[in-house]
Amino acid sequence: MEQKLKELVDRLKSAFGQRLTSVILYGSGASQELDSLSDLNILCVIDRMDRGVLAAAEPIFRWWRGLNATLPILMTAAEVAKSTDCFPVEFNDMKERRRVLHGEDVIANLAIDPHFYRAQVE
């Protein structure tokens, strides 16, 4: 598993270079040894989103999905900061269990308002 995670990060760094802000493993995969790549949740943070980013990400994500792994989430840092109201459960999971595989820890200082949990569940 660690080798596949390293390969994913290497492919992302090769494709995006300095534009890649962060790669974070979160959820149960960040807190224990797992036997399946499908248990690995990945957040990839890029400096800005454009067609070139999506085109460069597509073959990497297709390769990752071909390993029966869960597709990574691809967002900008601004999108991460503005999405805690839409995805409070997911971001709370990221705050509780994460491992930074590359770059900045863009999750550490996120404020998640618990009032949004109910809205997401409904």
PDB file of C-alpha atoms in Angstrom:
ATOM      1  CA  MET A   1       0.000   0.000   0.000  1.00  0.00           C
ATOM      2  CA  GLU A   2       2.720   2.454   0.930  1.00  0.00           C
ATOM      3  CA  GLN A   3       4.422   1.865  -2.410  1.00  0.00           C
ATOM      4  CA  LYS A   4       1.196   2.611  -4.307  1.00  0.00           C
ATOM      5  CA  LEU A   5       0.643   5.779  -2.250  1.00  0.00           C
ATOM      6  CA  LYS A   6       4.196   6.878  -3.030  1.00  0.00           C
ATOM      7  CA  GLU A   7       3.641   6.170  -6.713  1.00  0.00           C
ATOM      8  CA  LEU A   8       0.420   8.202  -6.684  1.00  0.00           C
ATOM      9  CA  VAL A   9       2.178  11.166  -5.063  1.00  0.00           C
ATOM     10  CA  ASP A  10       5.087  10.881  -7.509  1.00  0.00           C
ATOM     11  CA  ARG A  11       2.691  10.902 -10.475  1.00  0.00           C
ATOM     12  CA  LEU A  12       0.838  13.918  -9.085  1.00  0.00           C
ATOM     13  CA  LYS A  13       4.090  15.810  -8.433  1.00  0.00           C
ATOM     14  CA  SER A  14       5.306  14.989 -11.932  1.00  0.00           C
ATOM     15  CA  ALA A  15       2.057  16.191 -13.514  1.00  0.00           C
ATOM     16  CA  PHE A  16       1.536  19.331 -11.431  1.00  0.00           C
ATOM     17  CA  GLY A  17       4.930  20.346 -10.037  1.00  0.00           C
ATOM     18  CA  GLN A  18       4.683  23.493  -7.910  1.00  0.00           C
ATOM     19  CA  ARG A  19       0.942  23.708  -8.577  1.00  0.00           C
ATOM     20  CA  LEU A  20       0.350  20.732  -6.255  1.00  0.00           C
ATOM     21  CA  THR A  21      -0.327  22.246  -2.842  1.00  0.00           C
ATOM     22  CA  SER A  22      -1.148  19.123  -0.866  1.00  0.00           C
ATOM     23  CA  VAL A  23      -1.920  15.404  -0.980  1.00  0.00           C
ATOM     24  CA  ILE A  24      -3.682  14.112   2.121  1.00  0.00           C
ATOM     25  CA  LEU A  25      -4.661  10.580   3.044  1.00  0.00           C
ATOM     26  CA  TYR A  26      -7.670  10.705   5.359  1.00  0.00           C
ATOM     27  CA  GLY A  27     -10.160   8.467   7.117  1.00  0.00           C
ATOM     28  CA  SER A  28      -9.564   4.920   8.276  1.00  0.00           C
ATOM     29  CA  GLY A  29      -6.655   4.452   5.873  1.00  0.00           C
ATOM     30  CA  ALA A  30      -4.708   7.171   7.668  1.00  0.00           C
ATOM     31  CA  SER A  31      -5.035   5.484  11.048  1.00  0.00           C
ATOM     32  CA  GLN A  32      -4.415   1.800  10.413  1.00  0.00           C
ATOM     33  CA  GLU A  33      -2.921  -0.825   8.152  1.00  0.00           C
ATOM     34  CA  LEU A  34      -5.412  -1.825   5.476  1.00  0.00           C
ATOM     35  CA  ASP A  35      -5.450  -4.560   2.909  1.00  0.00           C
ATOM     36  CA  SER A  36      -7.381  -2.780   0.196  1.00  0.00           C
ATOM     37  CA  LEU A  37      -6.702   0.355  -1.811  1.00  0.00           C
ATOM     38  CA  SER A  38     -10.452   0.939  -1.843  1.00  0.00           C
ATOM     39  CA  ASP A  39     -10.144   1.968   1.829  1.00  0.00           C
ATOM     40  CA  LEU A  40      -7.811   4.847   0.998  1.00  0.00           C
ATOM     41  CA  ASN A  41      -9.363   8.306   0.750  1.00  0.00           C
ATOM     42  CA  ILE A  42      -7.177  10.950  -0.880  1.00  0.00           C
ATOM     43  CA  LEU A  43      -7.583  14.718  -1.078  1.00  0.00           C
ATOM     44  CA  CYS A  44      -5.452  16.431  -3.750  1.00  0.00           C
ATOM     45  CA  VAL A  45      -5.206  20.208  -3.487  1.00  0.00           C
ATOM     46  CA  ILE A  46      -4.047  22.244  -6.467  1.00  0.00           C
ATOM     47  CA  ASP A  47      -3.338  25.984  -6.653  1.00  0.00           C
ATOM     48  CA  ARG A  48      -6.045  26.689  -9.241  1.00  0.00           C
ATOM     49  CA  MET A  49      -8.424  24.616 -11.309  1.00  0.00           C
ATOM     50  CA  ASP A  50      -8.441  24.769 -15.075  1.00  0.00           C
ATOM     51  CA  ARG A  51      -8.777  22.501 -18.089  1.00  0.00           C
ATOM     52  CA  GLY A  52      -5.081  21.655 -18.017  1.00  0.00           C
ATOM     53  CA  VAL A  53      -5.332  20.391 -14.426  1.00  0.00           C
ATOM     54  CA  LEU A  54      -8.279  18.188 -15.283  1.00  0.00           C
ATOM     55  CA  ALA A  55      -6.530  16.840 -18.380  1.00  0.00           C
ATOM     56  CA  ALA A  56      -3.355  16.075 -16.415  1.00  0.00           C
ATOM     57  CA  ALA A  57      -5.304  14.447 -13.568  1.00  0.00           C
ATOM     58  CA  GLU A  58      -7.379  12.173 -15.793  1.00  0.00           C
ATOM     59  CA  PRO A  59      -4.723   9.529 -16.642  1.00  0.00           C
ATOM     60  CA  ILE A  60      -3.462   9.493 -13.044  1.00  0.00           C
ATOM     61  CA  PHE A  61      -6.943   9.019 -11.622  1.00  0.00           C
ATOM     62  CA  ARG A  62      -7.759   6.405 -14.288  1.00  0.00           C
ATOM     63  CA  TRP A  63      -4.618   4.460 -13.259  1.00  0.00           C
ATOM     64  CA  TRP A  64      -5.546   4.794  -9.564  1.00  0.00           C
ATOM     65  CA  ARG A  65      -9.126   3.664 -10.230  1.00  0.00           C
ATOM     66  CA  GLY A  66      -7.738   0.707 -12.223  1.00  0.00           C
ATOM     67  CA  LEU A  67      -6.161  -0.464  -8.960  1.00  0.00           C
ATOM     68  CA  ASN A  68      -9.696  -0.603  -7.459  1.00  0.00           C
ATOM     69  CA  ALA A  69      -8.895   2.434  -5.355  1.00  0.00           C
ATOM     70  CA  THR A  70     -11.379   5.156  -4.454  1.00  0.00           C
ATOM     71  CA  LEU A  71     -11.017   8.158  -6.743  1.00  0.00           C
ATOM     72  CA  PRO A  72      -9.222  11.095  -5.119  1.00  0.00           C
ATOM     73  CA  ILE A  73     -10.976  14.374  -4.493  1.00  0.00           C
ATOM     74  CA  LEU A  74      -9.395  17.229  -6.478  1.00  0.00           C
ATOM     75  CA  MET A  75      -9.951  20.752  -5.144  1.00  0.00           C
ATOM     76  CA  THR A  76      -8.254  24.105  -4.803  1.00  0.00           C
ATOM     77  CA  ALA A  77      -7.320  25.418  -1.349  1.00  0.00           C
ATOM     78  CA  ALA A  78     -10.033  28.077  -1.720  1.00  0.00           C
ATOM     79  CA  GLU A  79     -12.616  25.377  -2.476  1.00  0.00           C
ATOM     80  CA  VAL A  80     -11.518  23.425   0.589  1.00  0.00           C
ATOM     81  CA  ALA A  81     -11.906  26.492   2.795  1.00  0.00           C
ATOM     82  CA  LYS A  82     -15.349  27.303   1.386  1.00  0.00           C
ATOM     83  CA  SER A  83     -16.787  23.759   1.360  1.00  0.00           C
ATOM     84  CA  THR A  84     -16.949  22.884   5.038  1.00  0.00           C
ATOM     85  CA  ASP A  85     -20.625  23.873   5.107  1.00  0.00           C
ATOM     86  CA  CYS A  86     -21.431  21.474   2.250  1.00  0.00           C
ATOM     87  CA  PHE A  87     -19.320  18.532   3.418  1.00  0.00           C
ATOM     88  CA  PRO A  88     -18.958  18.874   7.197  1.00  0.00           C
ATOM     89  CA  VAL A  89     -18.937  15.106   7.806  1.00  0.00           C
ATOM     90  CA  GLU A  90     -16.131  14.512   5.312  1.00  0.00           C
ATOM     91  CA  PHE A  91     -14.037  17.439   6.520  1.00  0.00           C
ATOM     92  CA  ASN A  92     -14.505  16.407  10.136  1.00  0.00           C
ATOM     93  CA  ASP A  93     -13.243  12.934   9.182  1.00  0.00           C
ATOM     94  CA  MET A  94     -10.245  14.606   7.548  1.00  0.00           C
ATOM     95  CA  LYS A  95      -9.561  16.654  10.675  1.00  0.00           C
ATOM     96  CA  GLU A  96      -9.737  13.607  12.942  1.00  0.00           C
ATOM     97  CA  ARG A  97      -7.699  11.164  10.860  1.00  0.00           C
ATOM     98  CA  ARG A  98      -5.285  12.342   8.215  1.00  0.00           C
ATOM     99  CA  ARG A  99      -1.738  11.959   7.046  1.00  0.00           C
ATOM    100  CA  VAL A 100      -0.109  14.537   4.816  1.00  0.00           C
ATOM    101  CA  LEU A 101       1.610  12.684   1.992  1.00  0.00           C
ATOM    102  CA  HIS A 102       2.882  15.827   0.266  1.00  0.00           C
ATOM    103  CA  GLY A 103       2.898  19.564   0.862  1.00  0.00           C
ATOM    104  CA  GLU A 104       0.850  21.632   3.283  1.00  0.00           C
ATOM    105  CA  ASP A 105      -1.679  20.466   5.839  1.00  0.00           C
ATOM    106  CA  VAL A 106      -4.611  22.463   4.445  1.00  0.00           C
ATOM    107  CA  ILE A 107      -7.022  20.760   6.864  1.00  0.00           C
ATOM    108  CA  ALA A 108      -5.385  21.659  10.199  1.00  0.00           C
ATOM    109  CA  ASN A 109      -6.898  25.132  10.546  1.00  0.00           C
ATOM    110  CA  LEU A 110     -10.319  24.475   9.012  1.00  0.00           C
ATOM    111  CA  ALA A 111     -13.272  25.586  11.113  1.00  0.00           C
ATOM    112  CA  ILE A 112     -16.230  23.230  10.760  1.00  0.00           C
ATOM    113  CA  ASP A 113     -19.567  24.483  12.052  1.00  0.00           C
ATOM    114  CA  PRO A 114     -21.438  21.490  13.546  1.00  0.00           C
ATOM    115  CA  HIS A 115     -24.777  23.079  12.616  1.00  0.00           C
ATOM    116  CA  PHE A 116     -24.204  21.974   9.027  1.00  0.00           C
ATOM    117  CA  TYR A 117     -24.157  18.256   9.904  1.00  0.00           C
ATOM    118  CA  ARG A 118     -27.944  18.063   9.964  1.00  0.00           C
ATOM    119  CA  ALA A 119     -28.275  19.810   6.605  1.00  0.00           C
ATOM    120  CA  GLN A 120     -25.884  17.350   4.987  1.00  0.00           C
ATOM    121  CA  VAL A 121     -27.665  14.319   6.438  1.00  0.00           C
ATOM    122  CA  GLU A 122     -31.080  15.591   5.369  1.00  0.00           C
TER     123      GLU A 122
END
